[in-house]
Amino acid sequence: MANRKKLFFYSNEQVSYVEAKGYRLKITSFVVVLTVASLFVLGFVNNSYGDILGLGFKTTNELTTENTILKQQIKEMNEQMNNYYSSINSLAHSDNQLRSIVNLPKIDLETRQLGTGGAAIESFAGFISKDADELIGVSKQLLHKLNKEVEFQRTSYEQIYQQYEHNKVVFSSMPAIKPMVGTYSYHGFGLRNDPLIGSLKKHEGVDIHGDVGTPIYATGDGEIEFTGPTGSGYGVALMINHGYGYKSWYAHLSKCIARSGQKVKRGTLIAYSGNTGRSTGPHLHYEVIRNGEKQNPVEYFVDDVDYEKIRAQLVDNRK
Ligand SMILES: [Zn+2]
């Protein structure tokens, strides 16, 4: 047991040193009072200036509230993103409709989902609560899918647009109108009785009967490949190369207007009908050739042709 030190003070009354008794109790009381007062002061300071001083009790309360609000907000944003995802997904249907309009293959849902699949998402497990980690995981996954989906759709629209532009050129190049006003003999494609020989012979075009000098128009955009006398039964003839494997052939002409190498538009006046070559009467012999194979031109005619309208369009195009 340590020797407890005693405290003495000099008493003038007793003219001697007197032991001071009860001073420990006084000191203890003083310390207790001081501690309680300090706690009150600390509490006040923490409440008023805790954030600044980093003492923390108020900060913890606020962070808890903030955390609850943040989680709720992330939940709501996830719902919203889910809605966006559904909306974009519903574009898949109209996307396929557009694709089929321009002759592009449709994209089935499986392929689409493969292209917009999920990704490995970083986990914060161990640092934050499990439900918060899950919420953030869902957010990131949704954002990733949204990004992919938008990119997928953008690519598809780009393809559709390019195909549409391509189709416009192809369609305007296709020999698709009737070349001349007149009487069309539609039964004439394939084997038929040749009026001049009197036996079956291949006839691989359509004959259009009309007076000599009837205007003949280019049936599609292209470049004149040949004009002039053929030296064969076709007489004076003209060939347009439309590109994409298509050519059109006009025979028994009286006069060619277009020159070889000239670019023509659908509806451009290219020649006048006649009765040259091996012909039984004034008519235009018209052929459509695709990749070297003669086609039935009738299958290429798009309805009845309004020449005036087409010519007006041509004039418009030149403006
Ligand atoms: Zn013919």
mmCIF file of C-alpha atoms and ligand atoms in Angstrom:
data_model
loop_
_atom_site.group_PDB
_atom_site.id
_atom_site.type_symbol
_atom_site.label_atom_id
_atom_site.label_comp_id
_atom_site.label_asym_id
_atom_site.label_seq_id
_atom_site.Cartn_x
_atom_site.Cartn_y
_atom_site.Cartn_z
ATOM 1 C CA MET A 1 0.000 0.000 0.000
ATOM 2 C CA ALA A 2 1.472 3.306 -1.016
ATOM 3 C CA ASN A 3 1.997 5.807 1.686
ATOM 4 C CA ARG A 4 -0.802 8.332 1.267
ATOM 5 C CA LYS A 5 0.539 11.836 1.548
ATOM 6 C CA LYS A 6 -1.149 14.148 3.984
ATOM 7 C CA LEU A 7 -1.756 17.773 3.311
ATOM 8 C CA PHE A 8 -0.961 20.383 5.988
ATOM 9 C CA PHE A 9 -1.624 24.061 6.098
ATOM 10 C CA TYR A 10 -0.433 26.770 8.568
ATOM 11 C CA SER A 11 -3.163 27.962 10.874
ATOM 12 C CA ASN A 12 -2.743 31.448 12.272
ATOM 13 C CA GLU A 13 -5.391 30.644 14.899
ATOM 14 C CA GLN A 14 -3.559 27.649 16.180
ATOM 15 C CA VAL A 15 -0.074 29.027 15.351
ATOM 16 C CA SER A 16 0.939 25.649 13.984
ATOM 17 C CA TYR A 17 0.584 23.352 10.957
ATOM 18 C CA VAL A 18 -2.769 21.618 10.852
ATOM 19 C CA GLU A 19 -3.664 18.625 8.733
ATOM 20 C CA ALA A 20 -6.197 19.466 6.037
ATOM 21 C CA LYS A 21 -8.995 16.931 6.176
ATOM 22 C CA GLY A 22 -11.786 16.267 3.572
ATOM 23 C CA TYR A 23 -9.920 17.982 0.736
ATOM 24 C CA ARG A 24 -10.140 14.774 -1.435
ATOM 25 C CA LEU A 25 -13.919 14.899 -1.358
ATOM 26 C CA LYS A 26 -13.853 18.519 -2.375
ATOM 27 C CA ILE A 27 -11.526 17.803 -5.294
ATOM 28 C CA THR A 28 -13.675 14.844 -6.422
ATOM 29 C CA SER A 29 -16.822 16.991 -6.318
ATOM 30 C CA PHE A 30 -15.042 19.683 -8.253
ATOM 31 C CA VAL A 31 -13.931 17.198 -10.942
ATOM 32 C CA VAL A 32 -17.460 15.768 -11.269
ATOM 33 C CA VAL A 33 -18.999 19.204 -11.641
ATOM 34 C CA LEU A 34 -16.331 20.199 -14.134
ATOM 35 C CA THR A 35 -16.877 17.010 -16.195
ATOM 36 C CA VAL A 36 -20.667 17.455 -16.336
ATOM 37 C CA ALA A 37 -20.274 21.099 -17.305
ATOM 38 C CA SER A 38 -17.749 20.167 -19.974
ATOM 39 C CA LEU A 39 -20.129 17.584 -21.428
ATOM 40 C CA PHE A 40 -22.851 20.206 -21.648
ATOM 41 C CA VAL A 41 -20.492 22.581 -23.377
ATOM 42 C CA LEU A 42 -19.290 19.816 -25.736
ATOM 43 C CA GLY A 43 -22.879 18.879 -26.539
ATOM 44 C CA PHE A 44 -23.685 22.465 -27.339
ATOM 45 C CA VAL A 45 -20.567 22.916 -29.466
ATOM 46 C CA ASN A 46 -21.187 19.641 -31.294
ATOM 47 C CA ASN A 47 -24.743 20.583 -32.041
ATOM 48 C CA SER A 48 -23.837 24.056 -33.264
ATOM 49 C CA TYR A 49 -20.412 23.599 -34.795
ATOM 50 C CA GLY A 50 -20.067 19.785 -35.054
ATOM 51 C CA ASP A 51 -19.855 19.776 -38.819
ATOM 52 C CA ILE A 52 -17.103 22.360 -38.819
ATOM 53 C CA LEU A 53 -15.149 20.758 -36.039
ATOM 54 C CA GLY A 54 -15.772 17.220 -37.305
ATOM 55 C CA LEU A 55 -17.070 16.043 -33.951
ATOM 56 C CA GLY A 56 -19.658 13.898 -35.658
ATOM 57 C CA PHE A 57 -22.836 13.250 -33.682
ATOM 58 C CA LYS A 58 -24.973 15.560 -35.795
ATOM 59 C CA THR A 59 -23.108 14.520 -38.957
ATOM 60 C CA THR A 60 -23.988 10.872 -38.328
ATOM 61 C CA ASN A 61 -27.673 11.730 -38.005
ATOM 62 C CA GLU A 62 -27.608 13.777 -41.174
ATOM 63 C CA LEU A 63 -25.705 11.095 -43.093
ATOM 64 C CA THR A 64 -28.260 8.500 -42.054
ATOM 65 C CA THR A 65 -31.075 10.702 -43.379
ATOM 66 C CA GLU A 66 -29.106 11.498 -46.511
ATOM 67 C CA ASN A 67 -28.422 7.814 -47.079
ATOM 68 C CA THR A 68 -32.122 6.967 -46.835
ATOM 69 C CA ILE A 69 -33.014 9.722 -49.302
ATOM 70 C CA LEU A 70 -30.253 8.689 -51.724
ATOM 71 C CA LYS A 71 -31.367 5.065 -51.691
ATOM 72 C CA GLN A 72 -34.956 6.105 -52.323
ATOM 73 C CA GLN A 73 -33.860 8.349 -55.193
ATOM 74 C CA ILE A 74 -31.735 5.603 -56.788
ATOM 75 C CA LYS A 75 -34.750 3.290 -56.537
ATOM 76 C CA GLU A 76 -36.939 5.844 -58.334
ATOM 77 C CA MET A 77 -34.305 6.468 -61.016
ATOM 78 C CA ASN A 78 -34.025 2.730 -61.583
ATOM 79 C CA GLU A 79 -37.767 2.555 -62.149
ATOM 80 C CA GLN A 80 -37.539 5.434 -64.616
ATOM 81 C CA MET A 81 -34.659 3.792 -66.460
ATOM 82 C CA ASN A 82 -36.678 0.596 -66.612
ATOM 83 C CA ASN A 83 -39.473 2.554 -68.293
ATOM 84 C CA TYR A 84 -37.041 4.051 -70.804
ATOM 85 C CA TYR A 85 -35.667 0.618 -71.475
ATOM 86 C CA SER A 86 -39.167 -0.711 -72.216
ATOM 87 C CA SER A 87 -39.875 2.268 -74.500
ATOM 88 C CA ILE A 88 -36.690 1.765 -76.485
ATOM 89 C CA ASN A 89 -37.367 -1.942 -76.650
ATOM 90 C CA SER A 90 -40.779 -1.263 -78.143
ATOM 91 C CA LEU A 91 -38.974 0.546 -80.990
ATOM 92 C CA ALA A 92 -37.733 -2.889 -82.041
ATOM 93 C CA HIS A 93 -41.108 -3.547 -83.662
ATOM 94 C CA SER A 94 -41.211 -0.349 -85.732
ATOM 95 C CA ASP A 95 -37.530 -0.813 -86.508
ATOM 96 C CA ASN A 96 -38.321 -4.164 -88.123
ATOM 97 C CA GLN A 97 -41.205 -2.636 -90.054
ATOM 98 C CA LEU A 98 -38.892 0.045 -91.428
ATOM 99 C CA ARG A 99 -36.269 -2.552 -92.264
ATOM 100 C CA SER A 100 -38.715 -4.643 -94.254
ATOM 101 C CA ILE A 101 -39.954 -1.532 -96.120
ATOM 102 C CA VAL A 102 -36.451 -0.872 -97.422
ATOM 103 C CA ASN A 103 -35.757 -4.584 -98.010
ATOM 104 C CA LEU A 104 -33.377 -5.153 -95.115
ATOM 105 C CA PRO A 105 -33.549 -8.402 -93.133
ATOM 106 C CA LYS A 106 -35.482 -8.168 -89.876
ATOM 107 C CA ILE A 107 -33.609 -8.533 -86.595
ATOM 108 C CA ASP A 108 -35.138 -11.133 -84.294
ATOM 109 C CA LEU A 109 -35.458 -10.394 -80.585
ATOM 110 C CA GLU A 110 -32.787 -12.918 -79.618
ATOM 111 C CA THR A 111 -30.152 -11.281 -81.811
ATOM 112 C CA ARG A 112 -31.182 -7.908 -80.494
ATOM 113 C CA GLN A 113 -30.857 -9.022 -76.868
ATOM 114 C CA LEU A 114 -27.477 -10.571 -77.598
ATOM 115 C CA GLY A 115 -26.356 -7.227 -78.931
ATOM 116 C CA THR A 116 -27.618 -5.374 -75.876
ATOM 117 C CA GLY A 117 -26.759 -7.946 -73.155
ATOM 118 C CA GLY A 118 -25.615 -7.204 -69.600
ATOM 119 C CA ALA A 119 -22.115 -6.472 -68.376
ATOM 120 C CA ALA A 120 -19.923 -7.372 -65.403
ATOM 121 C CA ILE A 121 -20.719 -4.758 -62.774
ATOM 122 C CA GLU A 122 -18.251 -3.654 -60.093
ATOM 123 C CA SER A 123 -19.428 -4.557 -56.583
ATOM 124 C CA PHE A 124 -18.928 -2.446 -53.465
ATOM 125 C CA ALA A 125 -19.904 -5.266 -51.129
ATOM 126 C CA GLY A 126 -17.973 -4.992 -47.886
ATOM 127 C CA PHE A 127 -17.879 -1.194 -48.070
ATOM 128 C CA ILE A 128 -21.598 -0.465 -48.264
ATOM 129 C CA SER A 129 -24.735 -2.328 -47.229
ATOM 130 C CA LYS A 130 -25.964 -5.234 -49.355
ATOM 131 C CA ASP A 131 -29.182 -3.498 -50.446
ATOM 132 C CA ALA A 132 -27.297 -0.317 -51.424
ATOM 133 C CA ASP A 133 -24.820 -2.417 -53.392
ATOM 134 C CA GLU A 134 -27.699 -4.174 -55.170
ATOM 135 C CA LEU A 135 -29.389 -0.855 -55.983
ATOM 136 C CA ILE A 136 -26.242 0.539 -57.545
ATOM 137 C CA GLY A 137 -25.708 -2.737 -59.394
ATOM 138 C CA VAL A 138 -29.194 -2.524 -60.914
ATOM 139 C CA SER A 139 -28.571 1.124 -61.897
ATOM 140 C CA LYS A 140 -25.325 0.352 -63.642
ATOM 141 C CA GLN A 141 -26.767 -2.671 -65.408
ATOM 142 C CA LEU A 142 -29.737 -0.628 -66.649
ATOM 143 C CA LEU A 143 -27.525 2.226 -67.830
ATOM 144 C CA HIS A 144 -25.340 -0.236 -69.659
ATOM 145 C CA LYS A 145 -28.347 -1.832 -71.367
ATOM 146 C CA LEU A 146 -29.824 1.562 -72.258
ATOM 147 C CA ASN A 147 -26.539 2.622 -73.831
ATOM 148 C CA LYS A 148 -26.297 -0.599 -75.803
ATOM 149 C CA GLU A 149 -29.926 -0.421 -76.887
ATOM 150 C CA VAL A 150 -29.594 3.177 -78.110
ATOM 151 C CA GLU A 151 -26.381 2.322 -79.955
ATOM 152 C CA PHE A 152 -28.032 -0.744 -81.503
ATOM 153 C CA GLN A 153 -31.014 1.308 -82.652
ATOM 154 C CA ARG A 154 -28.804 4.098 -83.996
ATOM 155 C CA THR A 155 -26.861 1.565 -86.088
ATOM 156 C CA SER A 156 -30.060 0.055 -87.432
ATOM 157 C CA TYR A 157 -31.485 3.482 -88.375
ATOM 158 C CA GLU A 158 -28.214 4.288 -90.108
ATOM 159 C CA GLN A 159 -28.509 1.060 -92.112
ATOM 160 C CA ILE A 160 -32.131 1.814 -92.971
ATOM 161 C CA TYR A 161 -31.237 5.316 -94.147
ATOM 162 C CA GLN A 162 -28.349 4.082 -96.308
ATOM 163 C CA GLN A 163 -30.490 1.321 -97.771
ATOM 164 C CA TYR A 164 -33.254 3.836 -98.475
ATOM 165 C CA GLU A 165 -30.808 6.146 -100.295
ATOM 166 C CA HIS A 166 -29.467 3.163 -102.218
ATOM 167 C CA ASN A 167 -32.985 2.006 -103.081
ATOM 168 C CA LYS A 168 -33.919 5.460 -104.338
ATOM 169 C CA VAL A 169 -31.072 5.271 -106.871
ATOM 170 C CA VAL A 170 -31.858 1.665 -107.791
ATOM 171 C CA PHE A 171 -35.574 2.356 -108.151
ATOM 172 C CA SER A 172 -35.041 5.402 -110.329
ATOM 173 C CA SER A 173 -32.643 3.326 -112.428
ATOM 174 C CA MET A 174 -35.062 0.419 -112.870
ATOM 175 C CA PRO A 175 -36.739 0.376 -116.297
ATOM 176 C CA ALA A 176 -40.174 0.761 -114.770
ATOM 177 C CA ILE A 177 -42.401 2.840 -117.041
ATOM 178 C CA LYS A 178 -43.956 2.311 -120.458
ATOM 179 C CA PRO A 179 -41.628 3.777 -123.081
ATOM 180 C CA MET A 180 -44.276 4.957 -125.514
ATOM 181 C CA VAL A 181 -47.958 5.732 -125.944
ATOM 182 C CA GLY A 182 -49.564 3.123 -128.199
ATOM 183 C CA THR A 183 -51.214 -0.257 -128.398
ATOM 184 C CA TYR A 184 -49.363 -2.837 -126.339
ATOM 185 C CA SER A 185 -49.386 -6.481 -127.404
ATOM 186 C CA TYR A 186 -49.035 -8.164 -124.037
ATOM 187 C CA HIS A 187 -49.314 -11.750 -125.285
ATOM 188 C CA GLY A 188 -46.048 -11.527 -127.175
ATOM 189 C CA PHE A 189 -43.359 -12.621 -124.708
ATOM 190 C CA GLY A 190 -41.691 -16.015 -125.160
ATOM 191 C CA LEU A 191 -42.439 -18.401 -128.018
ATOM 192 C CA ARG A 192 -44.904 -17.071 -130.550
ATOM 193 C CA ASN A 193 -45.845 -17.442 -134.182
ATOM 194 C CA ASP A 194 -43.513 -15.182 -136.101
ATOM 195 C CA PRO A 195 -45.624 -13.205 -138.558
ATOM 196 C CA LEU A 196 -42.777 -12.965 -141.060
ATOM 197 C CA ILE A 197 -41.522 -16.572 -140.954
ATOM 198 C CA GLY A 198 -44.864 -18.196 -140.189
ATOM 199 C CA SER A 199 -43.379 -20.504 -137.519
ATOM 200 C CA LEU A 200 -42.729 -20.449 -133.746
ATOM 201 C CA LYS A 201 -39.945 -18.083 -132.768
ATOM 202 C CA LYS A 202 -38.693 -16.632 -129.513
ATOM 203 C CA HIS A 203 -39.968 -13.099 -128.972
ATOM 204 C CA GLU A 204 -38.310 -11.563 -125.967
ATOM 205 C CA GLY A 205 -39.801 -8.115 -125.709
ATOM 206 C CA VAL A 206 -43.067 -6.270 -125.944
ATOM 207 C CA ASP A 207 -44.374 -4.645 -129.152
ATOM 208 C CA ILE A 208 -46.023 -1.243 -128.938
ATOM 209 C CA HIS A 209 -47.899 -0.181 -132.042
ATOM 210 C CA GLY A 210 -48.114 3.499 -132.931
ATOM 211 C CA ASP A 211 -47.569 5.918 -135.783
ATOM 212 C CA VAL A 212 -44.040 6.476 -137.052
ATOM 213 C CA GLY A 213 -42.590 9.429 -135.138
ATOM 214 C CA THR A 214 -44.235 8.705 -131.775
ATOM 215 C CA PRO A 215 -41.936 9.952 -128.933
ATOM 216 C CA ILE A 216 -40.104 7.288 -126.927
ATOM 217 C CA TYR A 217 -38.950 7.973 -123.360
ATOM 218 C CA ALA A 218 -36.213 6.441 -121.226
ATOM 219 C CA THR A 219 -37.875 3.959 -118.868
ATOM 220 C CA GLY A 220 -35.306 4.505 -116.086
ATOM 221 C CA ASP A 221 -32.222 6.573 -115.241
ATOM 222 C CA GLY A 222 -29.065 5.451 -116.989
ATOM 223 C CA GLU A 223 -26.500 6.027 -119.694
ATOM 224 C CA ILE A 224 -27.016 5.549 -123.447
ATOM 225 C CA GLU A 225 -24.857 2.597 -124.445
ATOM 226 C CA PHE A 226 -25.733 2.337 -128.126
ATOM 227 C CA THR A 227 -27.681 4.274 -130.771
ATOM 228 C CA GLY A 228 -27.939 3.781 -134.539
ATOM 229 C CA PRO A 229 -28.510 1.175 -137.221
ATOM 230 C CA THR A 230 -27.924 -2.383 -136.030
ATOM 231 C CA GLY A 231 -27.573 -3.921 -139.450
ATOM 232 C CA SER A 232 -29.874 -6.662 -138.164
ATOM 233 C CA GLY A 233 -33.632 -7.189 -137.999
ATOM 234 C CA TYR A 234 -33.866 -4.595 -135.216
ATOM 235 C CA GLY A 235 -33.219 -1.728 -137.644
ATOM 236 C CA VAL A 236 -32.283 1.524 -135.936
ATOM 237 C CA ALA A 237 -32.083 0.861 -132.216
ATOM 238 C CA LEU A 238 -31.007 2.313 -128.867
ATOM 239 C CA MET A 239 -29.690 0.707 -125.673
ATOM 240 C CA ILE A 240 -29.713 2.236 -122.195
ATOM 241 C CA ASN A 241 -27.473 0.846 -119.462
ATOM 242 C CA HIS A 242 -29.306 1.472 -116.164
ATOM 243 C CA GLY A 243 -26.617 -0.039 -113.949
ATOM 244 C CA TYR A 244 -27.298 -2.714 -111.288
ATOM 245 C CA GLY A 245 -27.371 -5.254 -114.132
ATOM 246 C CA TYR A 246 -30.272 -3.628 -115.977
ATOM 247 C CA LYS A 247 -30.452 -2.560 -119.640
ATOM 248 C CA SER A 248 -33.331 -1.566 -121.884
ATOM 249 C CA TRP A 249 -33.485 -1.976 -125.662
ATOM 250 C CA TYR A 250 -35.600 0.048 -128.134
ATOM 251 C CA ALA A 251 -35.804 -1.165 -131.774
ATOM 252 C CA HIS A 252 -37.283 -0.361 -135.224
ATOM 253 C CA LEU A 253 -36.789 3.381 -134.509
ATOM 254 C CA SER A 254 -37.089 6.139 -137.089
ATOM 255 C CA LYS A 255 -34.761 8.533 -135.269
ATOM 256 C CA CYS A 256 -32.537 8.585 -132.172
ATOM 257 C CA ILE A 257 -32.486 11.807 -130.147
ATOM 258 C CA ALA A 258 -30.118 10.756 -127.339
ATOM 259 C CA ARG A 259 -26.420 10.303 -128.086
ATOM 260 C CA SER A 260 -24.179 7.443 -127.024
ATOM 261 C CA GLY A 261 -22.636 8.121 -123.618
ATOM 262 C CA GLN A 262 -25.380 10.596 -122.678
ATOM 263 C CA LYS A 263 -26.843 10.327 -119.163
ATOM 264 C CA VAL A 264 -30.622 10.167 -119.186
ATOM 265 C CA LYS A 265 -33.336 10.357 -116.555
ATOM 266 C CA ARG A 266 -36.538 8.343 -116.525
ATOM 267 C CA GLY A 267 -38.901 10.151 -118.902
ATOM 268 C CA THR A 268 -36.174 11.773 -121.059
ATOM 269 C CA LEU A 269 -37.116 11.820 -124.750
ATOM 270 C CA ILE A 270 -34.602 9.468 -126.394
ATOM 271 C CA ALA A 271 -36.018 8.558 -129.832
ATOM 272 C CA TYR A 272 -38.996 8.428 -132.216
ATOM 273 C CA SER A 273 -40.685 5.194 -133.223
ATOM 274 C CA GLY A 274 -40.437 3.860 -136.765
ATOM 275 C CA ASN A 275 -40.635 0.845 -139.000
ATOM 276 C CA THR A 276 -36.962 0.076 -139.665
ATOM 277 C CA GLY A 277 -35.462 -3.438 -139.736
ATOM 278 C CA ARG A 278 -37.521 -6.596 -139.931
ATOM 279 C CA SER A 279 -40.894 -5.130 -139.095
ATOM 280 C CA THR A 280 -44.420 -5.770 -140.297
ATOM 281 C CA GLY A 281 -45.628 -2.282 -139.462
ATOM 282 C CA PRO A 282 -44.813 0.831 -137.425
ATOM 283 C CA HIS A 283 -44.094 -0.272 -133.859
ATOM 284 C CA LEU A 284 -41.558 -0.141 -131.066
ATOM 285 C CA HIS A 285 -39.929 -3.377 -129.984
ATOM 286 C CA TYR A 286 -38.989 -2.905 -126.322
ATOM 287 C CA GLU A 287 -36.837 -5.201 -124.191
ATOM 288 C CA VAL A 288 -35.709 -5.269 -120.570
ATOM 289 C CA ILE A 289 -32.467 -7.159 -119.930
ATOM 290 C CA ARG A 290 -31.251 -8.135 -116.483
ATOM 291 C CA ASN A 291 -27.744 -9.583 -116.075
ATOM 292 C CA GLY A 292 -27.831 -10.557 -119.745
ATOM 293 C CA GLU A 293 -31.187 -12.347 -119.437
ATOM 294 C CA LYS A 294 -34.170 -10.983 -121.324
ATOM 295 C CA GLN A 295 -37.072 -10.244 -119.007
ATOM 296 C CA ASN A 296 -40.759 -9.806 -119.708
ATOM 297 C CA PRO A 297 -40.978 -5.978 -119.747
ATOM 298 C CA VAL A 298 -44.631 -6.111 -118.784
ATOM 299 C CA GLU A 299 -43.611 -7.296 -115.311
ATOM 300 C CA TYR A 300 -41.570 -4.135 -114.894
ATOM 301 C CA PHE A 301 -44.276 -1.623 -115.780
ATOM 302 C CA VAL A 302 -45.443 0.245 -112.728
ATOM 303 C CA ASP A 303 -49.101 1.039 -113.406
ATOM 304 C CA ASP A 304 -50.013 3.477 -116.154
ATOM 305 C CA VAL A 305 -47.599 6.180 -116.925
ATOM 306 C CA ASP A 306 -48.389 9.864 -116.696
ATOM 307 C CA TYR A 307 -45.772 11.226 -119.099
ATOM 308 C CA GLU A 308 -46.714 14.822 -118.382
ATOM 309 C CA LYS A 309 -46.136 14.312 -114.668
ATOM 310 C CA ILE A 310 -42.785 12.633 -115.196
ATOM 311 C CA ARG A 311 -41.654 15.370 -117.583
ATOM 312 C CA ALA A 312 -42.751 18.031 -115.088
ATOM 313 C CA GLN A 313 -40.692 16.258 -112.417
ATOM 314 C CA LEU A 314 -37.698 16.198 -114.735
ATOM 315 C CA VAL A 315 -38.021 19.941 -115.284
ATOM 316 C CA ASP A 316 -38.297 20.407 -111.505
ATOM 317 C CA ASN A 317 -35.176 18.331 -110.964
ATOM 318 C CA ARG A 318 -33.149 20.524 -113.289
ATOM 319 C CA LYS A 319 -33.980 23.656 -111.282
HETATM 320 ZN ZN ZN B 1 -41.038 -7.252 -131.125
#
